[in-house]
Amino acid sequence: QFEALEAKVDSLIRFVGTLKKEKESLLEKLGIQEEKIADLSSELESLRTARDNAKQRVVFLLEKLDQIDIRS
């Protein structure tokens, strides 16, 4: 009986070790993904700013065109 219990304990110890390694691997992958998310969020904000700037320039140019008196 002790041998069976010992075998089960050994198996459990190996399983826990495997789980710890898997956890470390997943945490590392999570860190990488979080960095990618941060980079993409920053890039998205930059693109939104560029889009807003372009939109403002277009509006400004359209307003300038409206000032031209083409009835002359």
Short mmCIF file of N, CA and C in Angstrom, two decimals:
data_model
loop_
_atom_site.label_atom_id
_atom_site.label_comp_id
_atom_site.label_asym_id
_atom_site.label_seq_id
_atom_site.Cartn_x
_atom_site.Cartn_y
_atom_site.Cartn_z
N GLN A 1 0.82 -1.20 0.00
CA GLN A 1 0.00 0.00 0.00
C GLN A 1 0.87 1.26 0.00
N PHE A 2 1.93 1.23 0.79
CA PHE A 2 2.81 2.40 0.82
C PHE A 2 3.46 2.65 -0.53
N GLU A 3 3.75 1.57 -1.24
CA GLU A 3 4.38 1.71 -2.56
C GLU A 3 3.42 2.40 -3.53
N ALA A 4 2.15 2.02 -3.48
CA ALA A 4 1.16 2.65 -4.36
C ALA A 4 1.00 4.12 -3.99
N LEU A 5 0.97 4.41 -2.70
CA LEU A 5 0.85 5.80 -2.25
C LEU A 5 2.08 6.60 -2.66
N GLU A 6 3.25 5.99 -2.49
CA GLU A 6 4.49 6.65 -2.87
C GLU A 6 4.51 6.94 -4.38
N ALA A 7 4.05 6.01 -5.19
CA ALA A 7 4.00 6.20 -6.63
C ALA A 7 3.05 7.34 -6.99
N LYS A 8 1.92 7.39 -6.29
CA LYS A 8 0.96 8.48 -6.56
C LYS A 8 1.54 9.83 -6.15
N VAL A 9 2.24 9.88 -5.03
CA VAL A 9 2.86 11.13 -4.58
C VAL A 9 3.93 11.56 -5.58
N ASP A 10 4.75 10.61 -6.03
CA ASP A 10 5.77 10.93 -7.03
C ASP A 10 5.14 11.47 -8.31
N SER A 11 4.06 10.82 -8.73
CA SER A 11 3.35 11.26 -9.93
C SER A 11 2.79 12.67 -9.74
N LEU A 12 2.25 12.93 -8.57
CA LEU A 12 1.69 14.25 -8.26
C LEU A 12 2.79 15.31 -8.25
N ILE A 13 3.94 14.97 -7.71
CA ILE A 13 5.07 15.91 -7.68
C ILE A 13 5.51 16.26 -9.11
N ARG A 14 5.59 15.25 -9.98
CA ARG A 14 5.96 15.49 -11.38
C ARG A 14 4.90 16.37 -12.06
N PHE A 15 3.64 16.09 -11.78
CA PHE A 15 2.55 16.86 -12.37
C PHE A 15 2.60 18.32 -11.93
N VAL A 16 2.85 18.54 -10.65
CA VAL A 16 2.95 19.91 -10.14
C VAL A 16 4.14 20.62 -10.79
N GLY A 17 5.24 19.92 -10.96
CA GLY A 17 6.41 20.51 -11.64
C GLY A 17 6.08 20.91 -13.06
N THR A 18 5.37 20.04 -13.75
CA THR A 18 4.95 20.34 -15.12
C THR A 18 4.04 21.56 -15.15
N LEU A 19 3.11 21.64 -14.21
CA LEU A 19 2.20 22.78 -14.15
C LEU A 19 2.95 24.08 -13.87
N LYS A 20 3.95 24.03 -13.01
CA LYS A 20 4.74 25.23 -12.70
C LYS A 20 5.49 25.72 -13.94
N LYS A 21 6.06 24.78 -14.70
CA LYS A 21 6.77 25.17 -15.93
C LYS A 21 5.80 25.76 -16.95
N GLU A 22 4.62 25.15 -17.05
CA GLU A 22 3.62 25.66 -17.98
C GLU A 22 3.16 27.05 -17.56
N LYS A 23 3.00 27.27 -16.26
CA LYS A 23 2.60 28.58 -15.76
C LYS A 23 3.65 29.63 -16.10
N GLU A 24 4.92 29.30 -15.89
CA GLU A 24 6.00 30.23 -16.22
C GLU A 24 5.99 30.59 -17.70
N SER A 25 5.79 29.58 -18.53
CA SER A 25 5.75 29.79 -19.97
C SER A 25 4.57 30.70 -20.35
N LEU A 26 3.42 30.44 -19.76
CA LEU A 26 2.24 31.25 -20.07
C LEU A 26 2.39 32.68 -19.57
N LEU A 27 3.03 32.86 -18.41
CA LEU A 27 3.26 34.21 -17.91
C LEU A 27 4.20 34.99 -18.82
N GLU A 28 5.20 34.30 -19.34
CA GLU A 28 6.13 34.94 -20.27
C GLU A 28 5.40 35.35 -21.55
N LYS A 29 4.56 34.44 -22.06
CA LYS A 29 3.79 34.75 -23.27
C LYS A 29 2.83 35.91 -23.00
N LEU A 30 2.24 35.93 -21.83
CA LEU A 30 1.33 37.01 -21.45
C LEU A 30 2.06 38.35 -21.45
N GLY A 31 3.26 38.36 -20.89
CA GLY A 31 4.06 39.59 -20.87
C GLY A 31 4.35 40.09 -22.26
N ILE A 32 4.68 39.19 -23.16
CA ILE A 32 4.96 39.56 -24.54
C ILE A 32 3.71 40.14 -25.19
N GLN A 33 2.58 39.50 -24.96
CA GLN A 33 1.32 39.98 -25.55
C GLN A 33 0.93 41.34 -24.98
N GLU A 34 1.17 41.54 -23.69
CA GLU A 34 0.86 42.84 -23.08
C GLU A 34 1.73 43.95 -23.68
N GLU A 35 3.00 43.63 -23.96
CA GLU A 35 3.88 44.60 -24.62
C GLU A 35 3.36 44.94 -26.01
N LYS A 36 2.92 43.91 -26.74
CA LYS A 36 2.39 44.13 -28.08
C LYS A 36 1.14 45.01 -28.02
N ILE A 37 0.29 44.74 -27.05
CA ILE A 37 -0.93 45.54 -26.89
C ILE A 37 -0.58 46.99 -26.60
N ALA A 38 0.40 47.21 -25.73
CA ALA A 38 0.82 48.58 -25.41
C ALA A 38 1.37 49.27 -26.65
N ASP A 39 2.19 48.56 -27.42
CA ASP A 39 2.76 49.14 -28.65
C ASP A 39 1.66 49.48 -29.66
N LEU A 40 0.72 48.55 -29.82
CA LEU A 40 -0.36 48.78 -30.78
C LEU A 40 -1.29 49.90 -30.32
N SER A 41 -1.51 50.00 -29.02
CA SER A 41 -2.34 51.09 -28.50
C SER A 41 -1.68 52.43 -28.76
N SER A 42 -0.37 52.49 -28.58
CA SER A 42 0.37 53.72 -28.85
C SER A 42 0.32 54.07 -30.33
N GLU A 43 0.50 53.06 -31.17
CA GLU A 43 0.44 53.29 -32.62
C GLU A 43 -0.96 53.75 -33.03
N LEU A 44 -1.98 53.16 -32.44
CA LEU A 44 -3.35 53.56 -32.75
C LEU A 44 -3.59 55.02 -32.36
N GLU A 45 -3.10 55.40 -31.21
CA GLU A 45 -3.25 56.80 -30.78
C GLU A 45 -2.54 57.75 -31.73
N SER A 46 -1.36 57.37 -32.18
CA SER A 46 -0.62 58.19 -33.15
C SER A 46 -1.39 58.32 -34.46
N LEU A 47 -1.97 57.21 -34.91
CA LEU A 47 -2.74 57.24 -36.15
C LEU A 47 -3.99 58.09 -36.00
N ARG A 48 -4.62 58.02 -34.86
CA ARG A 48 -5.80 58.85 -34.62
C ARG A 48 -5.43 60.34 -34.62
N THR A 49 -4.31 60.65 -34.01
CA THR A 49 -3.85 62.04 -33.99
C THR A 49 -3.55 62.52 -35.40
N ALA A 50 -2.87 61.69 -36.18
CA ALA A 50 -2.55 62.05 -37.57
C ALA A 50 -3.84 62.23 -38.37
N ARG A 51 -4.80 61.36 -38.17
CA ARG A 51 -6.07 61.47 -38.87
C ARG A 51 -6.78 62.77 -38.50
N ASP A 52 -6.81 63.09 -37.22
CA ASP A 52 -7.45 64.32 -36.77
C ASP A 52 -6.76 65.56 -37.35
N ASN A 53 -5.44 65.52 -37.39
CA ASN A 53 -4.69 66.64 -37.98
C ASN A 53 -5.01 66.79 -39.46
N ALA A 54 -5.06 65.67 -40.17
CA ALA A 54 -5.39 65.71 -41.60
C ALA A 54 -6.80 66.24 -41.80
N LYS A 55 -7.70 65.81 -40.96
CA LYS A 55 -9.09 66.28 -41.06
C LYS A 55 -9.16 67.79 -40.84
N GLN A 56 -8.44 68.28 -39.86
CA GLN A 56 -8.43 69.72 -39.60
C GLN A 56 -7.86 70.49 -40.78
N ARG A 57 -6.82 69.95 -41.40
CA ARG A 57 -6.21 70.62 -42.56
C ARG A 57 -7.18 70.65 -43.73
N VAL A 58 -7.91 69.57 -43.94
CA VAL A 58 -8.89 69.52 -45.03
C VAL A 58 -9.99 70.54 -44.78
N VAL A 59 -10.48 70.60 -43.55
CA VAL A 59 -11.52 71.58 -43.21
C VAL A 59 -10.99 72.99 -43.44
N PHE A 60 -9.77 73.26 -43.03
CA PHE A 60 -9.16 74.57 -43.22
C PHE A 60 -9.08 74.91 -44.71
N LEU A 61 -8.63 73.96 -45.51
CA LEU A 61 -8.51 74.20 -46.95
C LEU A 61 -9.88 74.41 -47.59
N LEU A 62 -10.87 73.67 -47.15
CA LEU A 62 -12.22 73.86 -47.68
C LEU A 62 -12.76 75.24 -47.32
N GLU A 63 -12.45 75.68 -46.11
CA GLU A 63 -12.88 77.03 -45.71
C GLU A 63 -12.20 78.10 -46.56
N LYS A 64 -10.91 77.87 -46.87
CA LYS A 64 -10.20 78.83 -47.73
C LYS A 64 -10.80 78.84 -49.12
N LEU A 65 -11.17 77.67 -49.62
CA LEU A 65 -11.78 77.61 -50.94
C LEU A 65 -13.13 78.33 -50.94
N ASP A 66 -13.85 78.23 -49.86
CA ASP A 66 -15.13 78.93 -49.76
C ASP A 66 -14.95 80.44 -49.81
N GLN A 67 -13.80 80.93 -49.43
CA GLN A 67 -13.54 82.37 -49.42
C GLN A 67 -13.28 82.92 -50.82
N ILE A 68 -12.96 82.04 -51.72
CA ILE A 68 -12.69 82.50 -53.09
C ILE A 68 -14.03 82.89 -53.73
N ASP A 69 -14.03 84.10 -54.28
CA ASP A 69 -15.24 84.60 -54.94
C ASP A 69 -15.16 84.25 -56.41
N ILE A 70 -15.88 83.20 -56.80
CA ILE A 70 -15.81 82.77 -58.20
C ILE A 70 -16.86 83.47 -59.06
N ARG A 71 -17.61 84.43 -58.50
CA ARG A 71 -18.64 85.13 -59.25
C ARG A 71 -18.07 86.30 -60.07
N SER A 72 -16.82 86.59 -59.92
CA SER A 72 -16.23 87.76 -60.60
C SER A 72 -16.15 87.56 -62.08
#
